[in-house]
GROMACS .gro file of C-alpha atoms in nm:
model
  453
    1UNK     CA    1   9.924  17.904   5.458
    2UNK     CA    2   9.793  18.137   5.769
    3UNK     CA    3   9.685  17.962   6.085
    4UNK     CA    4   9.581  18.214   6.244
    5UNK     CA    5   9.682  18.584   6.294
    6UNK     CA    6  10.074  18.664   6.514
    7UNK     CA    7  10.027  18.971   6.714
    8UNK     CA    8  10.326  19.151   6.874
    9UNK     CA    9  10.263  19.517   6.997
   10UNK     CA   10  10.501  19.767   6.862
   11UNK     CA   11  10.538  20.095   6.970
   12UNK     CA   12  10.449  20.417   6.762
   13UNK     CA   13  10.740  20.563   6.766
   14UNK     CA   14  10.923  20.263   6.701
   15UNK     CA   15  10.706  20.186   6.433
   16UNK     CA   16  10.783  20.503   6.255
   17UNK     CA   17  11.139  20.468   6.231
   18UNK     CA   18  11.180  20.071   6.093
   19UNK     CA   19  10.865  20.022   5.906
   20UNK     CA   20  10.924  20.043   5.537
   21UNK     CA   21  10.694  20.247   5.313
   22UNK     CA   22  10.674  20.508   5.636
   23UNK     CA   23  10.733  20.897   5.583
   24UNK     CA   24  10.866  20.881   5.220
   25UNK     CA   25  10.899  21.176   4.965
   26UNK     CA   26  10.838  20.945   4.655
   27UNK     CA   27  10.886  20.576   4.521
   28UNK     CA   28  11.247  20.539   4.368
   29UNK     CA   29  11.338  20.286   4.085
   30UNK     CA   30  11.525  20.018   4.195
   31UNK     CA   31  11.813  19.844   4.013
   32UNK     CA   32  11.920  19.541   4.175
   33UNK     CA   33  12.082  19.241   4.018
   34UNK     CA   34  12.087  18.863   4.079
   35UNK     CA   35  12.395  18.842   4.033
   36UNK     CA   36  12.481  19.064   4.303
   37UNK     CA   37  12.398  18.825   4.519
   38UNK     CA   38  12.531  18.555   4.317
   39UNK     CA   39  12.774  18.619   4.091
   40UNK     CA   40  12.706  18.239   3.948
   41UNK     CA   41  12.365  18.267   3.902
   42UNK     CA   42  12.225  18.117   3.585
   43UNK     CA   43  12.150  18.284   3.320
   44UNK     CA   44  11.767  18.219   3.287
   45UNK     CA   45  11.782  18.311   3.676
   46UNK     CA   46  11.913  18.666   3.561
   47UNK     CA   47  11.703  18.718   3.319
   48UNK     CA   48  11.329  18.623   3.510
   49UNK     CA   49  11.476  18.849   3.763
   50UNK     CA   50  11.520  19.121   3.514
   51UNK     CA   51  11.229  19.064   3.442
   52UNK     CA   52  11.049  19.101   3.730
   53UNK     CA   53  11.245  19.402   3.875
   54UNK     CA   54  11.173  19.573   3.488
   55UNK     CA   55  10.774  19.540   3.616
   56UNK     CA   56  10.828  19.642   3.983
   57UNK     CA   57  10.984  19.940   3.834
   58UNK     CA   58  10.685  19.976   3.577
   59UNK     CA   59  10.465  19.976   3.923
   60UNK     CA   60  10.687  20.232   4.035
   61UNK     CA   61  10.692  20.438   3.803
   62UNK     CA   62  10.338  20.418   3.721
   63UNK     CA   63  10.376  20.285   3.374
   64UNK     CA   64  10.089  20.059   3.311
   65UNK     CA   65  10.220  19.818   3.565
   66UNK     CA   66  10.144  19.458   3.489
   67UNK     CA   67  10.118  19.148   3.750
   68UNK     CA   68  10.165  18.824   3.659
   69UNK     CA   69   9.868  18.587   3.787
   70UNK     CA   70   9.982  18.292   3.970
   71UNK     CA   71   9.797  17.945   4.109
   72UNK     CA   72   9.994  17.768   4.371
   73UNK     CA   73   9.910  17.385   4.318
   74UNK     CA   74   9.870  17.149   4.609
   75UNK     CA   75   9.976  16.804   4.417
   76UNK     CA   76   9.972  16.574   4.744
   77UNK     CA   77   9.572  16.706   4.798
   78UNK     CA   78   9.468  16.664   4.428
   79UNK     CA   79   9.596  16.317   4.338
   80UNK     CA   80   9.539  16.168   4.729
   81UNK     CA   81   9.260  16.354   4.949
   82UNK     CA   82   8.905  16.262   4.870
   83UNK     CA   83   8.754  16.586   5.011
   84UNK     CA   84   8.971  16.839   4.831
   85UNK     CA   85   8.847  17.052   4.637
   86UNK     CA   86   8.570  17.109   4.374
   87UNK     CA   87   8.576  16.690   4.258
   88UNK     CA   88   8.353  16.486   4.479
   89UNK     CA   89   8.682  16.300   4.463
   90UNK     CA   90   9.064  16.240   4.442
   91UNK     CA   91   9.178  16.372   4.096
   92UNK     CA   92   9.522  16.445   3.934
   93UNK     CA   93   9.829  16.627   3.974
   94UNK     CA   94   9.795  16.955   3.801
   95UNK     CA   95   9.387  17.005   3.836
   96UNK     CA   96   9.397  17.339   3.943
   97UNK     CA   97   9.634  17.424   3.725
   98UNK     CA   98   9.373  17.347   3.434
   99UNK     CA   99   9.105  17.433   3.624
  100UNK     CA  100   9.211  17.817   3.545
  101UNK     CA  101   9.215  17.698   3.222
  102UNK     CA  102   8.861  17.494   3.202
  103UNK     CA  103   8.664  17.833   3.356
  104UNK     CA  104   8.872  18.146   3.149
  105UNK     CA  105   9.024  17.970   2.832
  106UNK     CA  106   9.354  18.086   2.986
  107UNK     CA  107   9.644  17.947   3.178
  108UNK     CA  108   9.825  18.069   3.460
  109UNK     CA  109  10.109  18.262   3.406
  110UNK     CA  110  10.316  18.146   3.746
  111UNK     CA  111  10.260  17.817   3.941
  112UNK     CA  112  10.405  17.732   4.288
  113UNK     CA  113  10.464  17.393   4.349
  114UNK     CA  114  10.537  17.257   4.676
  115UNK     CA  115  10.772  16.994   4.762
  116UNK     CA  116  10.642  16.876   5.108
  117UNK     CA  117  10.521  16.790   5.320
  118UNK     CA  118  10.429  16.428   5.260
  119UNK     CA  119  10.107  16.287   5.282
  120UNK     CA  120  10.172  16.049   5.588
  121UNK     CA  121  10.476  15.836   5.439
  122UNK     CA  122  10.749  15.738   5.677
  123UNK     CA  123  11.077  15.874   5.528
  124UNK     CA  124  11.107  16.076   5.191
  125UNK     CA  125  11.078  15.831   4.942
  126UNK     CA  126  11.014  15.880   4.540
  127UNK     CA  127  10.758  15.704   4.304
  128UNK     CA  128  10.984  15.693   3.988
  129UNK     CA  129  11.353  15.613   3.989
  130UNK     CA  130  11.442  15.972   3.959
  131UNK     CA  131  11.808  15.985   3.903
  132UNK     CA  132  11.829  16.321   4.110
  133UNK     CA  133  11.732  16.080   4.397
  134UNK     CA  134  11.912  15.827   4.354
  135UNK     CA  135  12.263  15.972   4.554
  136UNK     CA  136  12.029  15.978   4.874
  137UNK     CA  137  11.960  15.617   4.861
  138UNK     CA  138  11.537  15.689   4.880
  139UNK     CA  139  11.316  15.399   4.819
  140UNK     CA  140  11.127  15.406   4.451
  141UNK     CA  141  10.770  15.279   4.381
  142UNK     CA  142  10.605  15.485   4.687
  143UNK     CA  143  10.260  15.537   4.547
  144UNK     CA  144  10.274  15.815   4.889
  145UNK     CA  145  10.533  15.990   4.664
  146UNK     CA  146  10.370  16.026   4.306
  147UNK     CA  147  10.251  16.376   4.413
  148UNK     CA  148  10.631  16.490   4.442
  149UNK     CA  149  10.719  16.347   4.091
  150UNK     CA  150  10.402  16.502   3.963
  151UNK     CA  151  10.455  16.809   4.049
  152UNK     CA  152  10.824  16.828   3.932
  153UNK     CA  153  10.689  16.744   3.622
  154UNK     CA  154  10.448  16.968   3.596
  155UNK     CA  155  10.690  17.256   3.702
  156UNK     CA  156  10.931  17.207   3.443
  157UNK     CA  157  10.629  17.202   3.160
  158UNK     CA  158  10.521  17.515   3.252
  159UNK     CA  159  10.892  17.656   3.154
  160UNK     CA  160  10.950  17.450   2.893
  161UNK     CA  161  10.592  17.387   2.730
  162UNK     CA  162  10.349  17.058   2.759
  163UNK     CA  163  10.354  16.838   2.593
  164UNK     CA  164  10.709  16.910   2.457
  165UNK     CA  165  11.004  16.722   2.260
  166UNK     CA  166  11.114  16.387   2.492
  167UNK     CA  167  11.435  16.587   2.594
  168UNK     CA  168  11.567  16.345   2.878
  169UNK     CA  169  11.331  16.487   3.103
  170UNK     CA  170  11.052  16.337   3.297
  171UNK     CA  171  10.694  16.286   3.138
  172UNK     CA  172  10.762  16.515   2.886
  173UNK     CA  173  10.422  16.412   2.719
  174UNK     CA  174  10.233  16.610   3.069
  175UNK     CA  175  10.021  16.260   3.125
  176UNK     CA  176   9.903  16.282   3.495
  177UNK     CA  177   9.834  15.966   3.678
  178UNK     CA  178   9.502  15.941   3.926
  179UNK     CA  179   9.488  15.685   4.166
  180UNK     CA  180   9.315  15.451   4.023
  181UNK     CA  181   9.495  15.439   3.674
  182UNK     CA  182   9.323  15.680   3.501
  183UNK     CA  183   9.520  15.944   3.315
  184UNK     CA  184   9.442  16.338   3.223
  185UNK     CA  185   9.652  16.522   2.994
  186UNK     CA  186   9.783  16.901   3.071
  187UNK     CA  187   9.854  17.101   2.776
  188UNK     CA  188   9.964  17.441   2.704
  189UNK     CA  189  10.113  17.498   2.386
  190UNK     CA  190  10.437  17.275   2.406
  191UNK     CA  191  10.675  17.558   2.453
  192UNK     CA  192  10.748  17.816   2.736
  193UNK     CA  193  10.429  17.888   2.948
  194UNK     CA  194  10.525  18.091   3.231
  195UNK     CA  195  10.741  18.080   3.537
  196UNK     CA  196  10.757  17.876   3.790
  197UNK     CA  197  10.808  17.862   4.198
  198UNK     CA  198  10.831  17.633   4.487
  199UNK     CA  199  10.738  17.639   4.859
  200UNK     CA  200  10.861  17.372   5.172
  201UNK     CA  201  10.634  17.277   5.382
  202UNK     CA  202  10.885  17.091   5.566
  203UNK     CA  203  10.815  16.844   5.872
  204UNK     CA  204  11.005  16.967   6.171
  205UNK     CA  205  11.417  16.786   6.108
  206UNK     CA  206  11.389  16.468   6.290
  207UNK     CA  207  11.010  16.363   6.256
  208UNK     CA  208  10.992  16.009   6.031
  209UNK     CA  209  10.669  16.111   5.964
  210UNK     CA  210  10.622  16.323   5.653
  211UNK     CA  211  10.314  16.487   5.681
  212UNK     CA  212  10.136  16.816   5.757
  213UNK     CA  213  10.096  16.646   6.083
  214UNK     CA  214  10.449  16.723   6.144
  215UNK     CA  215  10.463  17.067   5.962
  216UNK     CA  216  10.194  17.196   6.193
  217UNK     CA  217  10.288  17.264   6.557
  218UNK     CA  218  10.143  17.457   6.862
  219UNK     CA  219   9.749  17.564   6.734
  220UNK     CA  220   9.587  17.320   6.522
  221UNK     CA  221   9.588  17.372   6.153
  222UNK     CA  222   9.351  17.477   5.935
  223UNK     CA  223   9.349  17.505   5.513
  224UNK     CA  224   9.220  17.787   5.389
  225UNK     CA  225   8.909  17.838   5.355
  226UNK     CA  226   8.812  17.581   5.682
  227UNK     CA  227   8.785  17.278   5.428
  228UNK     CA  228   9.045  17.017   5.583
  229UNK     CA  229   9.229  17.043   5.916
  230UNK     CA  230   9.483  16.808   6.026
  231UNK     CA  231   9.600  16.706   6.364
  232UNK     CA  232   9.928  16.911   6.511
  233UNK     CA  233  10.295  16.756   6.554
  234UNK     CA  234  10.375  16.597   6.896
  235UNK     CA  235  10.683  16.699   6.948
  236UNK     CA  236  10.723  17.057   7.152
  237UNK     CA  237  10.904  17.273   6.910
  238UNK     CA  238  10.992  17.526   7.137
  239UNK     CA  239  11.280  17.771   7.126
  240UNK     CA  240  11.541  17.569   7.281
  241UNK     CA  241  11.470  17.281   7.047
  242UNK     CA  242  11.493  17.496   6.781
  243UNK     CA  243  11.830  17.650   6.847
  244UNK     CA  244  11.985  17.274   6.847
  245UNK     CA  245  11.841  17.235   6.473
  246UNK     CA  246  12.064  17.558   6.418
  247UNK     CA  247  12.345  17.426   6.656
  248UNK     CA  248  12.589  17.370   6.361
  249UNK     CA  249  12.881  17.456   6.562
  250UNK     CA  250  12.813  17.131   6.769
  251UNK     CA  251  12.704  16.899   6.469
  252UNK     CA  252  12.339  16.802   6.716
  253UNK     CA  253  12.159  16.558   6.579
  254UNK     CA  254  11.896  16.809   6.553
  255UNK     CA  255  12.095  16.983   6.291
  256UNK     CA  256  12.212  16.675   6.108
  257UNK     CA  257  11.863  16.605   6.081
  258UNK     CA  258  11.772  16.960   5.900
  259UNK     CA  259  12.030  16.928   5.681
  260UNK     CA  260  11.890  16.558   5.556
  261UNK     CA  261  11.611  16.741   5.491
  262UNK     CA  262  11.762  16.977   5.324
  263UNK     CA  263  11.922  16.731   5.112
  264UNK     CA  264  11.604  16.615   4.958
  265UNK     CA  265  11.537  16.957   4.876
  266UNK     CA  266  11.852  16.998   4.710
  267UNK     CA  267  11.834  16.703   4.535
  268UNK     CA  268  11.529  16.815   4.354
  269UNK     CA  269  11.627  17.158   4.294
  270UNK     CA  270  11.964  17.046   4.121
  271UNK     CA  271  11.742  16.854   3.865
  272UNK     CA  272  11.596  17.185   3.785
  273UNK     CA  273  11.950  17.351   3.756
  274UNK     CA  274  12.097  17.077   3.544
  275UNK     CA  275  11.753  17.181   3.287
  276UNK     CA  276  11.803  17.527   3.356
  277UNK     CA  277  11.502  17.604   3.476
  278UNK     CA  278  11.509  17.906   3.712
  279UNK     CA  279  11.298  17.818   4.058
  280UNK     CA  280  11.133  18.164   4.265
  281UNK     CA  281  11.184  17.916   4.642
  282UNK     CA  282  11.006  18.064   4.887
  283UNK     CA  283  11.090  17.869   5.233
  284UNK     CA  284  11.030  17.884   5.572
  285UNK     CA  285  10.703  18.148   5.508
  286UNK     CA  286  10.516  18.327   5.750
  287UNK     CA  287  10.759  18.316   5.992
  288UNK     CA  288  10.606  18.588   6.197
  289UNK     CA  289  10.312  18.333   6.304
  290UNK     CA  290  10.318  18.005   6.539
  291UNK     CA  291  10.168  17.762   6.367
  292UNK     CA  292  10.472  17.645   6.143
  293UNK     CA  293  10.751  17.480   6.366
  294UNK     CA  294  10.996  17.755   6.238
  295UNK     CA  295  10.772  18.016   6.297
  296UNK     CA  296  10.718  18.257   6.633
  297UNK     CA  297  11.051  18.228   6.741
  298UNK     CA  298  11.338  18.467   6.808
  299UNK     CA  299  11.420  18.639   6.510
  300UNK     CA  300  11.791  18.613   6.542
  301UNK     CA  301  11.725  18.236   6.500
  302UNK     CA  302  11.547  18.242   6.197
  303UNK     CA  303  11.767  18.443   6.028
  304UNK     CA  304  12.036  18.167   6.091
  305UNK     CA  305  11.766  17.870   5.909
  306UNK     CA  306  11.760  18.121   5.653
  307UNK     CA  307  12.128  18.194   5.622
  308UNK     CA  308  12.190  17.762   5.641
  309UNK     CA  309  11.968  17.686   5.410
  310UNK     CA  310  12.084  17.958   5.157
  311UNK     CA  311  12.482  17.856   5.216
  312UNK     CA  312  12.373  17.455   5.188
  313UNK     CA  313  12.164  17.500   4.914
  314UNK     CA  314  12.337  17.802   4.685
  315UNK     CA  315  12.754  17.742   4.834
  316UNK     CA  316  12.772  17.405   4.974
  317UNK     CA  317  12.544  17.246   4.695
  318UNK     CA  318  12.611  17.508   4.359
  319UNK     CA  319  12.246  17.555   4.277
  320UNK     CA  320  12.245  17.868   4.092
  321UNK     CA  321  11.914  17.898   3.960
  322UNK     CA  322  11.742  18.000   4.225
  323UNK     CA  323  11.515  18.349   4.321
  324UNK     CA  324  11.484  18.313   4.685
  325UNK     CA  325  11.152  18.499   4.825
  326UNK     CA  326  11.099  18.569   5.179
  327UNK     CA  327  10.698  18.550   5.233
  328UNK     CA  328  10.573  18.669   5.616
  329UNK     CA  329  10.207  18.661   5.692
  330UNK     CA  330  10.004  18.899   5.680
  331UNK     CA  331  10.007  19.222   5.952
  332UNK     CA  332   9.762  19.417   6.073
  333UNK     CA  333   9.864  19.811   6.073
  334UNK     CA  334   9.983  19.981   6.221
  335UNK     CA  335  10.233  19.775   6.418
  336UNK     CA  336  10.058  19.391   6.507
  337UNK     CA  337  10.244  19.135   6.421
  338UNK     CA  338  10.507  19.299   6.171
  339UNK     CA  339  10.769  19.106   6.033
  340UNK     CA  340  11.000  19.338   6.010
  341UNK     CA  341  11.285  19.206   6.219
  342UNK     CA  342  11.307  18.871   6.070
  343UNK     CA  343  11.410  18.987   5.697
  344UNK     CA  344  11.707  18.809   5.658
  345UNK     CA  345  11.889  19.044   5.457
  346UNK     CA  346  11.929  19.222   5.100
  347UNK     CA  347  12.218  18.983   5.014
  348UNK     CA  348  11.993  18.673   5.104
  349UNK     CA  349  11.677  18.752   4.920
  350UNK     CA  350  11.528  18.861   4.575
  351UNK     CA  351  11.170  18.913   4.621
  352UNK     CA  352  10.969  19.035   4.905
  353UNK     CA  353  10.634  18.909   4.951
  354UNK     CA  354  10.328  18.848   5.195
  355UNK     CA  355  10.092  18.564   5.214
  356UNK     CA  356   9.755  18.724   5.300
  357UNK     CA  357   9.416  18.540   5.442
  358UNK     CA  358   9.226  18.810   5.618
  359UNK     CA  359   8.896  18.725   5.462
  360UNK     CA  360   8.763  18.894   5.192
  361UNK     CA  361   8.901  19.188   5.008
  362UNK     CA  362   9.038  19.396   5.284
  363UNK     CA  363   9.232  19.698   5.291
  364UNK     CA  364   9.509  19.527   5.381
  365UNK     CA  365   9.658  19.412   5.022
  366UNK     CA  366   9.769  19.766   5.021
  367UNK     CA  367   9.914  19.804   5.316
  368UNK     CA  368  10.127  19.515   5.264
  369UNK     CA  369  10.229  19.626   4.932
  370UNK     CA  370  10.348  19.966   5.057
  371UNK     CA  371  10.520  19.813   5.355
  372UNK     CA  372  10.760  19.647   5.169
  373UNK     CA  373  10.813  19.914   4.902
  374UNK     CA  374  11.189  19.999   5.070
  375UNK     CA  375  11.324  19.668   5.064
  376UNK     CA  376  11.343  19.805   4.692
  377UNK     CA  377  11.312  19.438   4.602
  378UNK     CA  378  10.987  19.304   4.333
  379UNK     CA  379  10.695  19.232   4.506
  380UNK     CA  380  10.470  18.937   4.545
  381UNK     CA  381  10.171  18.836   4.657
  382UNK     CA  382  10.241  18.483   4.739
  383UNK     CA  383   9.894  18.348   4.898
  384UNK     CA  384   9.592  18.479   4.891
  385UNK     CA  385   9.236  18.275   4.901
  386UNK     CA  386   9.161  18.551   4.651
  387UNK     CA  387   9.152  18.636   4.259
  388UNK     CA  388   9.235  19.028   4.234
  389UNK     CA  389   8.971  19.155   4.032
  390UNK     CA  390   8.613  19.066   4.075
  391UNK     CA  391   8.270  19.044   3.856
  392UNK     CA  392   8.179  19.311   4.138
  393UNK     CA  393   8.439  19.568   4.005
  394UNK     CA  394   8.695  19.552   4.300
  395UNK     CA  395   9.022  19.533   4.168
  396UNK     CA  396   9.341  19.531   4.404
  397UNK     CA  397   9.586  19.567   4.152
  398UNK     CA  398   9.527  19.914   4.041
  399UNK     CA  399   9.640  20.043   4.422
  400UNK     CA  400   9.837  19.704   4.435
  401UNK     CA  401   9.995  19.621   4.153
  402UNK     CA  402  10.226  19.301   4.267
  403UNK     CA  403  10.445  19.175   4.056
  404UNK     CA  404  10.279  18.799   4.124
  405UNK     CA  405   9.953  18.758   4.270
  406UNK     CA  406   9.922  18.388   4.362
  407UNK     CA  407   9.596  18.202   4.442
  408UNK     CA  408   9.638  17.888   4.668
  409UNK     CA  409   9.537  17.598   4.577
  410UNK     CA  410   9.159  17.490   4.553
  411UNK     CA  411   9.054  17.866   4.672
  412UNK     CA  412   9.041  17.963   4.323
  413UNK     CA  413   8.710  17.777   4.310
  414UNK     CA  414   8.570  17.743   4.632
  415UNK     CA  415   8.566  18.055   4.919
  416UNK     CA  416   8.511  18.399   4.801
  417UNK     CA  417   8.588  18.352   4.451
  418UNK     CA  418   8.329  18.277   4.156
  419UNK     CA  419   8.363  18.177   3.854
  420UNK     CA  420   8.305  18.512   3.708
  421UNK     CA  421   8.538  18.665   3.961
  422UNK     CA  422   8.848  18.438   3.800
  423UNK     CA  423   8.733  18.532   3.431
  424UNK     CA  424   8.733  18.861   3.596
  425UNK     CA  425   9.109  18.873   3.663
  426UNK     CA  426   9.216  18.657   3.327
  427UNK     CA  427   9.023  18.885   3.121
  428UNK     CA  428   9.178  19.174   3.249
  429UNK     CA  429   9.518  19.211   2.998
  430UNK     CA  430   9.534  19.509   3.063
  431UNK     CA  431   9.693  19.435   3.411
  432UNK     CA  432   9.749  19.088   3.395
  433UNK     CA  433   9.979  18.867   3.232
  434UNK     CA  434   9.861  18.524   3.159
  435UNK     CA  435  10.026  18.171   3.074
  436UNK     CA  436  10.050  17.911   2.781
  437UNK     CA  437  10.207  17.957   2.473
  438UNK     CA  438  10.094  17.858   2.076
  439UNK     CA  439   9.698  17.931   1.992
  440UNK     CA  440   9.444  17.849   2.241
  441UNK     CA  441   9.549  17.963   2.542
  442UNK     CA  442   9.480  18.366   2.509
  443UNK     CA  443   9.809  18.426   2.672
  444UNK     CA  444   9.941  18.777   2.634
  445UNK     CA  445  10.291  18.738   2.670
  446UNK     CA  446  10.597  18.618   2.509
  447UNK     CA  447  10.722  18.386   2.783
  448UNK     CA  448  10.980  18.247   2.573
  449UNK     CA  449  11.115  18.657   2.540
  450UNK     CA  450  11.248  18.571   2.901
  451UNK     CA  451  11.489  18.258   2.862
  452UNK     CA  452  11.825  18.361   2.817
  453UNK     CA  453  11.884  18.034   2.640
   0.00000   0.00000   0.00000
């Protein structure tokens, strides 16, 4: 989510020689592999992957390139924050991602979950008695922690199909709980539906507080669009704080914090490795802003959080179904505020993205998507406040066509966007992939085609 726009100069004639997409001949194919950077990865991991590098490559190439249209789905706003959204009211877990549904007929073909940050709980803490929990000792029956259950739920139904077969897994029927007892139903076509993701929105390691109070640091936040703001953390997150959360030579506190953290991130993850249910985690975004508490600092440092949280998560804990995408913030060209130093490396990501608010539909989209053309990675549009193609006739996707294009949250309905812009973009299959599966759902591709098993 942007906060507000991270300028660094850069030179010209530095900017010539490291910024990708500058002073090329032609677009090669790429061919990379998840297992090359993990030779254990799973094999439903491989074969989204595949998947998405087969349509980068279409893009490339210039072979009726498809993107797959995405929603990313704040649970903690829709089931607890009465002036979210399009309601009048609190609602339930999931509205968004029916929303698409209730205006075009159609489902989204990717969702993004995401995991924090709370929603003013002290501790992390779990609704159900998830059993993926229950090694960290959390406390069960936190109404504060629904949202997190929800939306775990919700994930693995878009890979496996809601409702679907009472496997073992959680709320297999897609029932969503509101507030005050009231339950909606999420369908789409009880078998696979799409793919799914999940960001962090992490409180800073250390704060009890689990909130986007805590997230926030520095300039005070804003969501998209201006709708809800929320007060900034207390604690100064400068630099030197910082390096003692990556201090794990000297076991700080600071670090042992981040990795408890880390643990509850882990925890949930594994639940989606022991279903096999591949997870595109995208952590620790826009990196090349201030407003996050990892965010504007050296870029030697962040590359260590990244390389932790990649050896804790993929080494230390064995999750192997993971597609780890590293998502800066939007840059203005030719040189403000590029994030070009802080890519943490071709052996420690699989998808290169951007999260883009400049308002309206800028030039911009494009020169993100040719920026990152020589990572020669698939690439994604991770946030955006808008749909792609409008009722107007703009359409990003023919210059720009991104693998993902992701809508956050309630700016599908409220911002820029109309309703006739989002039938716009789901109506468009000749460029856009959509989600569900069975009748009813207009979905126009084989989403099952992709699991390896």
């Amino acid at each position: 989510m942007r906060r507000r726009t991270f300028v660094t100069a850069l030179g010209a004639a530095a900017a010539a020689s490291v910024i990708p997409g500058v002073a090329r001949a032609a677009v090669p194919l790429i061919a990379p592999t998840l297992t090359g950077r993990d030779p254990a990865a799973s094999g439903n991991a491989q074969s989204v992957y595949s998947h998405l590098v087969s349509m980068e490559n279409a893009a490339r190439s210039g072979s009726s390139p498809m993107t797959i249209i995405g929603q990313h789905i704040e649970t903690q706003q829709e089931l607890y924050n009465a002036s979210y959204g399009d309601t009048g009211g609190t609602t339930f877990s999931g509205y968004y991602y029916r929303k698409a549904r209730d205006i075009t007929g159609k489902l989204s073909g990717f969702i993004e979950i995401d995991l924090g940050p709370g929603y003013g709980a002290t501790g992390w803490g779990t609704y159900g008695d998830r059993s993926y929990n229950q090694l960290l000792g959390l406390p069960t029956g936190l109404r504060s922690w629904q949202y997190t259950d929800d939306a775990v739920d919700l994930a693995c139904g878009v890979w496996k199909g809601l409702p679907r077969a009472a496997d073992g897994t959680y709320n297999p029927d897609g029932t969503m709980v509101r507030l005050d007892g009231t339950a909606a139903s999420l369908t789409n076509g009880g078998a696979a539906s799409g793919i799914v993701g999940m960001s962090f929105h992490q409180p800073y390691p250390g704060s009890s507080v689990k909130s986007w109070s805590r997230v926030l640091t520095q300039v005070e936040g804003e969501h998209p669009g201006g709708y809800e703001s929320y007060p900034v953390a207390t604690l100064s997150t400068d630099q030197a704080w910082f390096d003692r959360v990556l201090d794990w030579e000297s076991d700080t506190d600071e670090y042992r914090a981040l990795l408890a953290d880390l643990g509850f991130l882990a925890a949930t993850l594994s639940y989606f490795a022991a279903w096999d249910v591949p997870v595109l985690l995208r952590p620790y975004h826009e990196m090349n802003g201030d407003w996050f508490w990892w965010g504007g600092k050296t870029a030697a440092s962040y590359k260590k959080l990244w390389r932790i949280t990649y050896d804790y998560l993929v080494r230390t804990k064995g999750l192997h179904n993971l597609i780890f995408v590293w998502s800066p913030n939007g840059w203005k060209a030719p040189g403000s505020g590029v994030p070009w130093d802080y890519y943490p490396g071709a052996d420690l990501v699989d998808v290169v993205a951007v999260d883009d608010y400049y308002p309206g539909y800028s030039d911009f989209t494009n020169v993100y998507y040719t920026g990152l053309v020589d990572y020669a990675k698939p690439r994604m549009l991770a946030e955006t406040y808008n749909v792609p193609i409008t009722a107007a006739g703009s359409n990003a996707l023919t210059p720009s066509p991104w693998v993902i294009w992701s809508t956050w949250g309630t700016a599908l309905t409220r911002g820029t966007n109309t309703n006739a812009d989002v039938k716009a973009t789901y109506y468009a299959t000749d460029q856009v992939y959509t989600g569900g599966s069975g009748t009813g759902f207009g979905q126009n591709f084989a989403w099952g085609s992709i699991h390896a098993h």
